[in-house]
Coordinates of C-alpha atoms and ligand atoms in Angstrom, one line a residue:
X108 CA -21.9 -42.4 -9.6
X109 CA -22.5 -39.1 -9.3
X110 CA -22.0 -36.6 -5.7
X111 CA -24.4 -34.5 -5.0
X112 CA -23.7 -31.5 -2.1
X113 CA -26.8 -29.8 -0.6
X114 CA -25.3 -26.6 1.4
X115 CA -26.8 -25.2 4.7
X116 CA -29.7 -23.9 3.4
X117 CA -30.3 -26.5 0.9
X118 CA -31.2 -28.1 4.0
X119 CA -32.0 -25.5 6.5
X120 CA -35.6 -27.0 7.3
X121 CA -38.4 -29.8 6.8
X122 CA -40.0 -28.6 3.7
X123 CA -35.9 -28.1 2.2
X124 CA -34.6 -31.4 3.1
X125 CA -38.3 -32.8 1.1
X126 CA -37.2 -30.4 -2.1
X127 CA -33.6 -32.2 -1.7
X128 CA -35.1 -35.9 -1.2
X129 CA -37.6 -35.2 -4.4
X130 CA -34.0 -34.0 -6.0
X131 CA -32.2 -37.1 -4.9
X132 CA -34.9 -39.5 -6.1
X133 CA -35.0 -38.3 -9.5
X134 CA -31.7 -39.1 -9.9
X135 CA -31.5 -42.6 -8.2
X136 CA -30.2 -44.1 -11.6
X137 CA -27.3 -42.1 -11.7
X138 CA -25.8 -43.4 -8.5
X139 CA -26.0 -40.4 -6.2
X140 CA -23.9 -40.2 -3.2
X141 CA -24.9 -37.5 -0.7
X142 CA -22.8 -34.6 0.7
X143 CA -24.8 -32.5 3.0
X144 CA -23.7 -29.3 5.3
X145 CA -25.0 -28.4 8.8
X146 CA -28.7 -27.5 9.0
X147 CA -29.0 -23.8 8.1
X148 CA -27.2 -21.7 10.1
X149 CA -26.0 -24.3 12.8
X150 CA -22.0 -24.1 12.4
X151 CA -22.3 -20.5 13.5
X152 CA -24.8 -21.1 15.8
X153 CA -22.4 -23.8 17.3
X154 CA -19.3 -21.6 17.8
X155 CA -21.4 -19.1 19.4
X156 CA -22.1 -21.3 22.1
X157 CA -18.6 -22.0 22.7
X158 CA -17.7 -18.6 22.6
X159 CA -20.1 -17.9 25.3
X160 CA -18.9 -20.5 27.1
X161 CA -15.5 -19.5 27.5
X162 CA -16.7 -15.7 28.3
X163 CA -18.4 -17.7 31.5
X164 CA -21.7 -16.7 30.3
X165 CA -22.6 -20.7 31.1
X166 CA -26.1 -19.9 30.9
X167 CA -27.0 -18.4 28.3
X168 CA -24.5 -21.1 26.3
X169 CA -27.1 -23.3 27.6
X170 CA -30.3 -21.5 26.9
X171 CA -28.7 -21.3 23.3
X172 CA -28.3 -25.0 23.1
X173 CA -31.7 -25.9 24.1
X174 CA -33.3 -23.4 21.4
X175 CA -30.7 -25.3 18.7
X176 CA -32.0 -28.7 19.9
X177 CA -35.2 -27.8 19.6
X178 CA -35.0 -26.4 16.1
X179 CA -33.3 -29.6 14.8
X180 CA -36.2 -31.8 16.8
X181 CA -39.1 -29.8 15.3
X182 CA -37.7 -29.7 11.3
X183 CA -36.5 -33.6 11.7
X184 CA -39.3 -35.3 13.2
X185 CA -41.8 -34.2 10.8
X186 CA -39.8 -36.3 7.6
X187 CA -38.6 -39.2 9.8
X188 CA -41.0 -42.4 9.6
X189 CA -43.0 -42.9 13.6
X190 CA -40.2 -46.6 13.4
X191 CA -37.1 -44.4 13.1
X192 CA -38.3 -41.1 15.4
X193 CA -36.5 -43.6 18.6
X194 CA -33.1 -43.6 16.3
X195 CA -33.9 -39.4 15.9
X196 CA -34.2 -38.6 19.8
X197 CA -31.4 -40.9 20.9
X198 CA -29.0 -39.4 18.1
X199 CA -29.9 -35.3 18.9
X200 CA -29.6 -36.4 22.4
X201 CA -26.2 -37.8 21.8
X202 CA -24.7 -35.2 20.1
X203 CA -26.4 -32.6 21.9
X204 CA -24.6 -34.3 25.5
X205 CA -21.3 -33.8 23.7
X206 CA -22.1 -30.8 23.4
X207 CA -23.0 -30.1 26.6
X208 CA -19.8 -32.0 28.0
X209 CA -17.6 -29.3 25.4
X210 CA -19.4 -26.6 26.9
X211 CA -18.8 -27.4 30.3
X212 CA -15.0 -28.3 29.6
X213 CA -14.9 -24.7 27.7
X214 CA -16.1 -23.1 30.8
X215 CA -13.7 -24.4 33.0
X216 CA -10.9 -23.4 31.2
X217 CA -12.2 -20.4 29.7
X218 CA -10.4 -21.4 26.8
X219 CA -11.6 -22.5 23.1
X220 CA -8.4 -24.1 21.4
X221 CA -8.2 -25.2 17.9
X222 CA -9.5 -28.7 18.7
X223 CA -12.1 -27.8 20.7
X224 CA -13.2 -25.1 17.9
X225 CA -13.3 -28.6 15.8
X226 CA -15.1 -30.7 17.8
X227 CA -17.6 -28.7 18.8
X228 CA -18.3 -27.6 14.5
X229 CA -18.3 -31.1 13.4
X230 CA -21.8 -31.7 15.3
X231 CA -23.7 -29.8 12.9
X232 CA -22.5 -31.9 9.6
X233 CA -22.7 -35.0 12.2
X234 CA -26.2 -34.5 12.6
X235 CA -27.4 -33.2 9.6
X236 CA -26.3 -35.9 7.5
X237 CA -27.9 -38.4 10.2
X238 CA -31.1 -36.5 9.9
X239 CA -30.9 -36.4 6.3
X240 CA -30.1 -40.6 6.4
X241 CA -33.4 -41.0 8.3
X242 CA -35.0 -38.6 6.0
X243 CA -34.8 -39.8 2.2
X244 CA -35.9 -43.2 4.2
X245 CA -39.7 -41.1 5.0
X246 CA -39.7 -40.6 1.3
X247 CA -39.0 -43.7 0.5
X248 CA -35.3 -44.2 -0.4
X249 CA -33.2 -46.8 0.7
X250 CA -30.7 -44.9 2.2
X251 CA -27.3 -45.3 4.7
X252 CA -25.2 -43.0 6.4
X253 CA -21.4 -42.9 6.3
X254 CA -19.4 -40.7 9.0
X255 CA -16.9 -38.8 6.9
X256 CA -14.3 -39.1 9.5
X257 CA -13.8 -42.6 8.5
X258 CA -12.8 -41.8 5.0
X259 CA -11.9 -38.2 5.1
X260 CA -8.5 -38.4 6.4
X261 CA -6.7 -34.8 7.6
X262 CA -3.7 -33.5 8.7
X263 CA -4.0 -31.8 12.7
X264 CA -4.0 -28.2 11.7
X265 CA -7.7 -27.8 13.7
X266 CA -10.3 -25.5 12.0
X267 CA -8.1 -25.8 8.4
X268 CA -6.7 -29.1 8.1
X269 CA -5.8 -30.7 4.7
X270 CA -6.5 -34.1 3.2
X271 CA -4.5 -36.6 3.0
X272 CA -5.2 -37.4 -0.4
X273 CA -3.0 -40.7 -0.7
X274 CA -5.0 -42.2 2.5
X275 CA -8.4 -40.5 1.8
X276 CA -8.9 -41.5 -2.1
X277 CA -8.0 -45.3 -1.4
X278 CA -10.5 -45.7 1.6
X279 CA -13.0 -43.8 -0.1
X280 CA -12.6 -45.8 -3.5
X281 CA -12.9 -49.1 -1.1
X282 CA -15.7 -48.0 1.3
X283 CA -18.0 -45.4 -1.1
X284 CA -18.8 -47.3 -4.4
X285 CA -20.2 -51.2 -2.9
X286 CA -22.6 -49.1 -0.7
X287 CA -23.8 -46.6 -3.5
X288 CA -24.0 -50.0 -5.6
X289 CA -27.4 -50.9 -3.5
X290 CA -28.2 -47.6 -1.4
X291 CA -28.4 -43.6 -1.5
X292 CA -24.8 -42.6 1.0
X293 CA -25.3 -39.5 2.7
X294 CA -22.3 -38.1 4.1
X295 CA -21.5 -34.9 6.1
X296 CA -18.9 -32.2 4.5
X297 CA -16.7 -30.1 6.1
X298 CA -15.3 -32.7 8.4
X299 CA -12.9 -35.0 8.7
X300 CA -9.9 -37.2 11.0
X301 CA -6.8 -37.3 11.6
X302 CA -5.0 -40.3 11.3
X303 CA -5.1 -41.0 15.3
X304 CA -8.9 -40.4 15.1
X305 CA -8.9 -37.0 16.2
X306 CA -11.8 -34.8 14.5
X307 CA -10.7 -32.5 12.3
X308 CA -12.7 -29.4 9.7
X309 CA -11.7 -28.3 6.3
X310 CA -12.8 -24.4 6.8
X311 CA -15.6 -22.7 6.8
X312 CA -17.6 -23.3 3.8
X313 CA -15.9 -26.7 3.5
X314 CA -18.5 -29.1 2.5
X315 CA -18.3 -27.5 -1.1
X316 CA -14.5 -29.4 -1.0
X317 CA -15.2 -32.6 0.6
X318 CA -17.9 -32.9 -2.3
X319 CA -14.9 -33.0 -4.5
X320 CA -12.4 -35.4 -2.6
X321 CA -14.8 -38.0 -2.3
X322 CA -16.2 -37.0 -6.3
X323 CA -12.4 -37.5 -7.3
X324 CA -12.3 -40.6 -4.6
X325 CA -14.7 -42.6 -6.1
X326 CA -14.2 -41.5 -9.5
X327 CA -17.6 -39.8 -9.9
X328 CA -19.0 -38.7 -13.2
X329 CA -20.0 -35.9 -12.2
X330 CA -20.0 -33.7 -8.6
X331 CA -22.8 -31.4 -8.2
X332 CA -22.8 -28.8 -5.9
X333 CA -26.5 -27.4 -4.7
X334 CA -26.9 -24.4 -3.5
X335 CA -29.5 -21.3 -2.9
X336 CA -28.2 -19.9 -6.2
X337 CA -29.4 -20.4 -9.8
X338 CA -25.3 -21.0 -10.4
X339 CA -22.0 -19.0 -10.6
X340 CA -23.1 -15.7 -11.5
X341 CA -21.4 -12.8 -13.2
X342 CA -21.2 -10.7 -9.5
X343 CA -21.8 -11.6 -6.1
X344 CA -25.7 -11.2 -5.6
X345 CA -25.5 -9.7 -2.0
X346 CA -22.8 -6.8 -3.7
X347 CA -24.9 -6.2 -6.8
X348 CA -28.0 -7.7 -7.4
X349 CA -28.8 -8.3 -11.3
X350 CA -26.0 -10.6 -12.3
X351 CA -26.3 -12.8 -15.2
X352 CA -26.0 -16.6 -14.9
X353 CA -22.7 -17.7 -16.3
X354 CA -23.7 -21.1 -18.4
X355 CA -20.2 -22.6 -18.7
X356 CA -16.7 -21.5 -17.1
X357 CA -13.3 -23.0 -16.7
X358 CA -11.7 -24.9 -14.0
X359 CA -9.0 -22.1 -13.6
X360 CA -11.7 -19.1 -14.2
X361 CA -13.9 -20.6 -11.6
X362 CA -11.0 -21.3 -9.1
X363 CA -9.5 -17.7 -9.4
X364 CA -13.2 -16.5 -8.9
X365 CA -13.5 -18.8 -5.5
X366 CA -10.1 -17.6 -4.1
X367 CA -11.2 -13.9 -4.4
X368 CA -14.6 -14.2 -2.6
X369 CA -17.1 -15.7 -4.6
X370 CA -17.9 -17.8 -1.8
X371 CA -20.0 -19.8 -3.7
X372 CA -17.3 -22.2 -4.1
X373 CA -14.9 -22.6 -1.7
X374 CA -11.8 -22.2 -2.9
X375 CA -10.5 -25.4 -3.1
X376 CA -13.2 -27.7 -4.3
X377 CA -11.8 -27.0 -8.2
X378 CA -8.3 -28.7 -7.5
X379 CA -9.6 -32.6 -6.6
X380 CA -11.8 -32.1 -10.0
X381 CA -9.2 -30.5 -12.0
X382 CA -7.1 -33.6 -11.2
X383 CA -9.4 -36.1 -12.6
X384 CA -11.0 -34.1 -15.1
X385 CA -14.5 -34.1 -13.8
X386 CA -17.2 -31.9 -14.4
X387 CA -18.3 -29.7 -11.4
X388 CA -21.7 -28.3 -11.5
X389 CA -23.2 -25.6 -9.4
X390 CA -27.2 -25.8 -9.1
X391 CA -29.9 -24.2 -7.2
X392 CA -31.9 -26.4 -4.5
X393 CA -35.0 -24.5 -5.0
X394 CA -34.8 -24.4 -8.7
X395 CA -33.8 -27.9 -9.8
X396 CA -35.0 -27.5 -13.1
X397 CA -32.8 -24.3 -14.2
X398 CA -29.5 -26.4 -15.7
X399 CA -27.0 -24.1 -13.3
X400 CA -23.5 -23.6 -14.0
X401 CA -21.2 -26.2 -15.9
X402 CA -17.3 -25.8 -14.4
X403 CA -14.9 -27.9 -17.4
X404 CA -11.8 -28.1 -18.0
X405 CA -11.4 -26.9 -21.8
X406 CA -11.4 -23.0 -21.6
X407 CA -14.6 -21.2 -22.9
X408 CA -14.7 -19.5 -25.8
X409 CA -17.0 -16.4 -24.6
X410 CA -17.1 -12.4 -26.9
X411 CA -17.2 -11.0 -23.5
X412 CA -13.7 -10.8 -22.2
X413 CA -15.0 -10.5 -18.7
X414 CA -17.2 -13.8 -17.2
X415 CA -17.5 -12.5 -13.6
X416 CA -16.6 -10.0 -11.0
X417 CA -15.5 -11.3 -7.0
X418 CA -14.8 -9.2 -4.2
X419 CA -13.2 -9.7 -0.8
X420 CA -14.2 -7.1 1.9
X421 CA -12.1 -7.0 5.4
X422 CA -8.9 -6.4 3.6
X423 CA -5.9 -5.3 5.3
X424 CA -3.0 -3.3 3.5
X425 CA 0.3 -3.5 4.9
X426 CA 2.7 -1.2 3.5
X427 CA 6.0 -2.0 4.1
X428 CA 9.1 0.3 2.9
X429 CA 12.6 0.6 3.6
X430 CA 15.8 2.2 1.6
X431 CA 17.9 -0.8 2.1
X432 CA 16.0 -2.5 -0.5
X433 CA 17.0 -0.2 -3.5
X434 CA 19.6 -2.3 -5.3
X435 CA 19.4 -4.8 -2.6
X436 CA 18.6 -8.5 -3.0
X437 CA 16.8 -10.6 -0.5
X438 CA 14.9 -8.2 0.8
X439 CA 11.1 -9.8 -0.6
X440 CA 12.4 -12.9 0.8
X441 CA 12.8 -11.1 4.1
X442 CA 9.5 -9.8 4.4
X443 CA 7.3 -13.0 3.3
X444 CA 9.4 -14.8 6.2
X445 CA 7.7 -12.9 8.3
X446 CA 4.1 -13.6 6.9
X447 CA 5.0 -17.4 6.8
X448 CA 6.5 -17.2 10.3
X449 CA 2.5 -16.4 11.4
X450 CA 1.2 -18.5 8.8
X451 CA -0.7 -15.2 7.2
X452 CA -1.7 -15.9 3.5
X453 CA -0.9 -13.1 1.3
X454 CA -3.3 -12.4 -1.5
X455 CA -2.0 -9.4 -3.3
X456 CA 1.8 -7.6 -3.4
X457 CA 2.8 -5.1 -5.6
X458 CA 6.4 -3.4 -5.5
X459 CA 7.8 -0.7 -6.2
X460 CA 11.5 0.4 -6.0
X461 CA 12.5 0.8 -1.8
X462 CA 8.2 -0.5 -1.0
X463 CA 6.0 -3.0 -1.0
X464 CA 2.6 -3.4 -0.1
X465 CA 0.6 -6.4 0.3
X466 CA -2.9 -7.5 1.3
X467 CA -4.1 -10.1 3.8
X468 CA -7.4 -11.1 5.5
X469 CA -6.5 -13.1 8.2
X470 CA -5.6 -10.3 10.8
X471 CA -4.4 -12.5 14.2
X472 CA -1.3 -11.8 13.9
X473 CA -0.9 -8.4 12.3
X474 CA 0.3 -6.8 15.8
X475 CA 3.1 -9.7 15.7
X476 CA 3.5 -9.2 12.1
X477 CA 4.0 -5.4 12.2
X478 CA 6.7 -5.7 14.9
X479 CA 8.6 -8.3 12.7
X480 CA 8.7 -6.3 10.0
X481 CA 9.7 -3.0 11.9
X482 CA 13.0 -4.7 12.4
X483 CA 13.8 -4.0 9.1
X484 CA 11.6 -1.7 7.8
X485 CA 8.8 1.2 8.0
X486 CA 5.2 -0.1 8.2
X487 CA 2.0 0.9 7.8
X488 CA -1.5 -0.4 8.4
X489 CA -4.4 0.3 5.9
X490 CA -7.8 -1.4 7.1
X491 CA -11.3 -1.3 5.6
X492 CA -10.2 -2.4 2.4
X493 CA -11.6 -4.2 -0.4
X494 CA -10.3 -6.1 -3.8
X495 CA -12.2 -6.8 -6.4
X496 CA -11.4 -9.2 -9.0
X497 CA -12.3 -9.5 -12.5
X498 CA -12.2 -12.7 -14.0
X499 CA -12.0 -13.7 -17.7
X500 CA -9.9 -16.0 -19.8
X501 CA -7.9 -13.9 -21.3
X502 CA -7.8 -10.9 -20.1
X503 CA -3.9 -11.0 -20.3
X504 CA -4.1 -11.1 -24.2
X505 CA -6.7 -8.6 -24.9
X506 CA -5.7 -5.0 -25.3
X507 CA -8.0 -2.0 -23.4
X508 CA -9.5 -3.7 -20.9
X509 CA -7.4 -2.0 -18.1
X510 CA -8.4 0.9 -19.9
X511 CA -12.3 -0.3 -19.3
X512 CA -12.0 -1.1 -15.8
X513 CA -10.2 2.0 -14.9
X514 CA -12.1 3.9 -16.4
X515 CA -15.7 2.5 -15.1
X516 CA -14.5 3.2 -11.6
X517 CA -14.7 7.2 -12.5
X518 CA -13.9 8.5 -9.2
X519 CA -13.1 5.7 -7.2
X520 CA -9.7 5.6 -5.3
X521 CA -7.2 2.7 -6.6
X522 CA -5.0 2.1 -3.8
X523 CA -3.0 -1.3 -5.6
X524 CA -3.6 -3.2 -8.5
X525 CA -2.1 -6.2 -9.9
X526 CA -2.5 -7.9 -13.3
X527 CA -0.6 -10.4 -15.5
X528 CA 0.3 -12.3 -13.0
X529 CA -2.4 -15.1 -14.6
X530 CA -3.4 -14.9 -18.2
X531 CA -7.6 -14.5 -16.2
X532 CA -7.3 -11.7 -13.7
X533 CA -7.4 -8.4 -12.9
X534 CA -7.2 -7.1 -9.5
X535 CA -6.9 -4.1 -7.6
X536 CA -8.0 -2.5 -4.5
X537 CA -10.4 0.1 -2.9
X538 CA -11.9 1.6 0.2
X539 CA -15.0 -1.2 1.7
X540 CA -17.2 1.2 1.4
X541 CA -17.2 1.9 -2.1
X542 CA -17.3 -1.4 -3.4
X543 CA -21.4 -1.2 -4.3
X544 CA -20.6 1.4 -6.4
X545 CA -17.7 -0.3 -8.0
X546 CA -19.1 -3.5 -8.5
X547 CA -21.7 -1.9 -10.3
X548 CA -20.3 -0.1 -12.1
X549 CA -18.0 -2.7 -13.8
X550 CA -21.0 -4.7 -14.1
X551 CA -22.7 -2.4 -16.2
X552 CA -19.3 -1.5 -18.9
X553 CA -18.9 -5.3 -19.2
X554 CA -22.3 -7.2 -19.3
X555 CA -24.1 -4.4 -21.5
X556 CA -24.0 -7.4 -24.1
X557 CA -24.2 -10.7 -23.4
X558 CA -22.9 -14.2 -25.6
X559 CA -25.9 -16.3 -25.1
X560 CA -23.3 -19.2 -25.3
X561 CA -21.8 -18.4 -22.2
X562 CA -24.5 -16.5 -19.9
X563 CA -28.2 -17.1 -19.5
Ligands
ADP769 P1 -24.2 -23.0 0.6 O1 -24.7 -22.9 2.0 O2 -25.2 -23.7 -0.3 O3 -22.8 -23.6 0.6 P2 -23.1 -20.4 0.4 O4 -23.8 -19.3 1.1 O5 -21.9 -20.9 0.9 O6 -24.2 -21.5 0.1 O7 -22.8 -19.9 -1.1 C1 -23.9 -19.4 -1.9 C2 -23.9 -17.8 -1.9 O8 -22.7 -17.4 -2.5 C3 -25.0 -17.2 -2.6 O9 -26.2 -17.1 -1.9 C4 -24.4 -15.8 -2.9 O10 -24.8 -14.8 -2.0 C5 -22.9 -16.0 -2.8 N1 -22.1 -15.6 -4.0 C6 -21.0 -14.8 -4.0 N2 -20.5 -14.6 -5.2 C7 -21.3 -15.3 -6.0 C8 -21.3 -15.5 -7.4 N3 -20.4 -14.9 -8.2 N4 -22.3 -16.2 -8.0 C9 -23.2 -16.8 -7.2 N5 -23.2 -16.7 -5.8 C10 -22.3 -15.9 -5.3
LIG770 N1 -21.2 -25.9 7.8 C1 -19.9 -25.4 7.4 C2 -19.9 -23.9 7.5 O1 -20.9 -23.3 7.7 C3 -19.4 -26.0 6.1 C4 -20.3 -25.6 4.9 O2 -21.4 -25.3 5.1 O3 -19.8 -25.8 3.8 O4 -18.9 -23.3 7.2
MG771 MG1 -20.9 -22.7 1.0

């Protein structure tokens, strides 16, 4: 068996869910089993509704809705046989009522909470992977949807929950492998259940991981992940165009890149394959013959120390300092309290004798946050900042390549950096809006020369 995840665009229309079914066909033998995101840009599309709900602006919510409905009717009923366009209708009518229902409950509250945010999300992978079922059976597949929600099993933190991996792997090593035995599963990413049957979502950008539970479920041999991309390449294309396609990478060189923006990968889609020791490739929808990016375990032998550059934009520094810290224990344990207390992920921290300053992007509770910490300390707020992170198996080990990246960035401000704290990355961080410049110019002092065992 083999899992095979289409992302939004993969299957953002007609004429891309009949590139995906020619994909899927070809590979028949192999076992595939289907992991498909929301149609295009549908998830967003979704929230927006709500939002506008619960601003009052009922109507236009409405008007919105209509124009979604209609763009899943026109792309779907095109590549669904004239027998299953009754099963089409009744299931976009279905979901779309829901969603009417949400809307209206929204409305009347003026209030979207966490569960709602869920339930009204999960319609886009609940019909896509529906549409997809009927789909591959117009091009002549024998194919059978599976709701995730009965095998993705969650914890009830709404809008990031996290699987349950002792209930999800057994129900999905029961419930996956007798159907793919006989018939093509299609399954929607990104969502899943709680135990009591409430819906639940993994995070934006979650189908990418629900790939790899149910890969590492079902022991696959193999979890592909197919995207608009010819694979993981050496910068993020809408930074710095030009990158070169990176052939082979590591687990760990691949998850580091994932966790500092390459949003390619969600960040955790690595960790289920890491655990079972299967191969993870990334491919491109619209160029299925280019072999993509192969993600293994062994670390890659590669003469450029660098593989690939990430960035995160939106960055916040907070700086925090106080002179009860010098000779003072305790006091680090004080401040990330206070992040935990909000449940604010920290990416970066450097220190310094009486400061430290650290970096987050989730910003909700920085007002809270900030008045924490000023009960032991003085504060400051940087925003509009950006990290960039270079990735490369040992970068720890190899002498002068601080010197390299410092010196590419010529004039660029460095407000924090941080290295050794993994043998594969370098970080540090600048102003947003020089990142372009940044980006490219690492680019061009590490990827001069290329190993043509490692990049395309
Ligand atoms: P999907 O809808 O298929 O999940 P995403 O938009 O989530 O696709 O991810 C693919 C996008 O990731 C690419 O179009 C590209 O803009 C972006 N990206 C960022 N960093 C990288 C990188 N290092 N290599 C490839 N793509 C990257
Ligand atoms: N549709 C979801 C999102 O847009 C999940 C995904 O595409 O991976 O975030
Ligand atoms: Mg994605």
């Amino acid at each position: 068996m083999i899992v095979m995840k289409f992302g939004g665009s993969s299957v953002e229309s007609a004429a891309a869910i009949s590139r995906v079914a020619s994909i899927v066909k070809a590979r028949l033998e192999r076992r595939p089993v289907v992991v498909v995101s929301a149609m295009g840009k549908t998830t967003n599309r979704l929230l927006a509704i709500a939002r506008l709900a619960a601003e009052g602006k009922q109507s236009a919510a409405l008007s919105q809705m209509e124009e979604l409905k209609t763009y899943h009717l026109s792309e779907a009923s095109v590549i669904v046989l004239p027998e299953d366009q009754p099963h089409l209708l009744a299931l976009l009518d279905a979901h779309f009522d829901e969603l009417g229902q949400m809307v209206a409950e929204i409305a009347e509250v003026e209030e979207f909470s966490p569960r709602l945010v869920d339930a009204v999300s999960s319609l886009g992978e609940r019909m896509s992977s529906q549409v997809v079922t009927l789909a591959f059976r117009y091009f002549g597949m024998d194919a059978v949807h599976l709701d995730s929600r009965s095998v993705v099993i969650t914890d009830s933190r709404h809008t990031q929950a996290a699987p349950m991996f002792s209930r999800t792997y057994p129900r999905l090593a029961e419930v996956v492998p007798p159907m793919a035995q006989r018939q093509v599963v299609v399954m929607g990413g990104f969502i899943g259940s709680t135990q009591n049957g409430i819906t639940t979502t993994l995070g934006r950008g979650g189908s990418d991981y629900t790939a790899s539970i149910v890969g590492a479920g079902i022991q696959a041999e193999e979890i592909q992940i197919w995207t608009d991309v010819d694979g993981m390449l050496t910068c993020d294309p809408r930074i710095a165009p030009g990158g070169h396609l990176i052939k082979t990478i590591s687990f760990a060189e691949a998850a580091e890149l994932a966790y500092f923006g390459a949003k390619v990968l969600h960040p955790a889609t690595v960790q289920p394959a890491v655990e079972k020791s299967i191969p993870v490739l990334v491919l491109n929808s619209r160029r299925a013959e280019i072999s993509g990016t192969r993600i293994v375990r062994e670390t890659v032998q590669c003469r450029n120390v660098i593989k690939s550059i990430a960035c995160k934009t939106d960055i916040t520094v907070v700086k925090i300092q106080s002179l009860r810290m010098l000779m003072a224990h305790g006091f680090l344990r004080r401040i990330f309290e206070v992040f935990d207390r909000y449940k604010t992920p920290v990416d970066m921290v450097t220190t310094s004798e009486v400061s430290v300053s650290l970096t987050i992007d989730n910003t909700q509770y920085l007002e809270e946050i900030c008045e924490d910490l000023k009960r032991i300390a003085e504060v400051e707020v940087e925003k509009g900042r950006a990290i960039v992170c270079v990735v490369g198996d040992n970068i720890r080990g190899t002498p002068g390549v601080g010197r390299r990246i410092l010196g590419a960035l010529g004039g660029i401000n460095v407000y924090m950096i941080s290295q050794g704290a993994s043998q594969l990355n370098f970080s540090f961080v600048i102003a947003a809006d020089e990142l372009k410049q940044c980006v490219r110019a690492l680019h061009e002092e590490f990827f001069q020369e290329l190993d043509s065992e490692v990049f395309a």
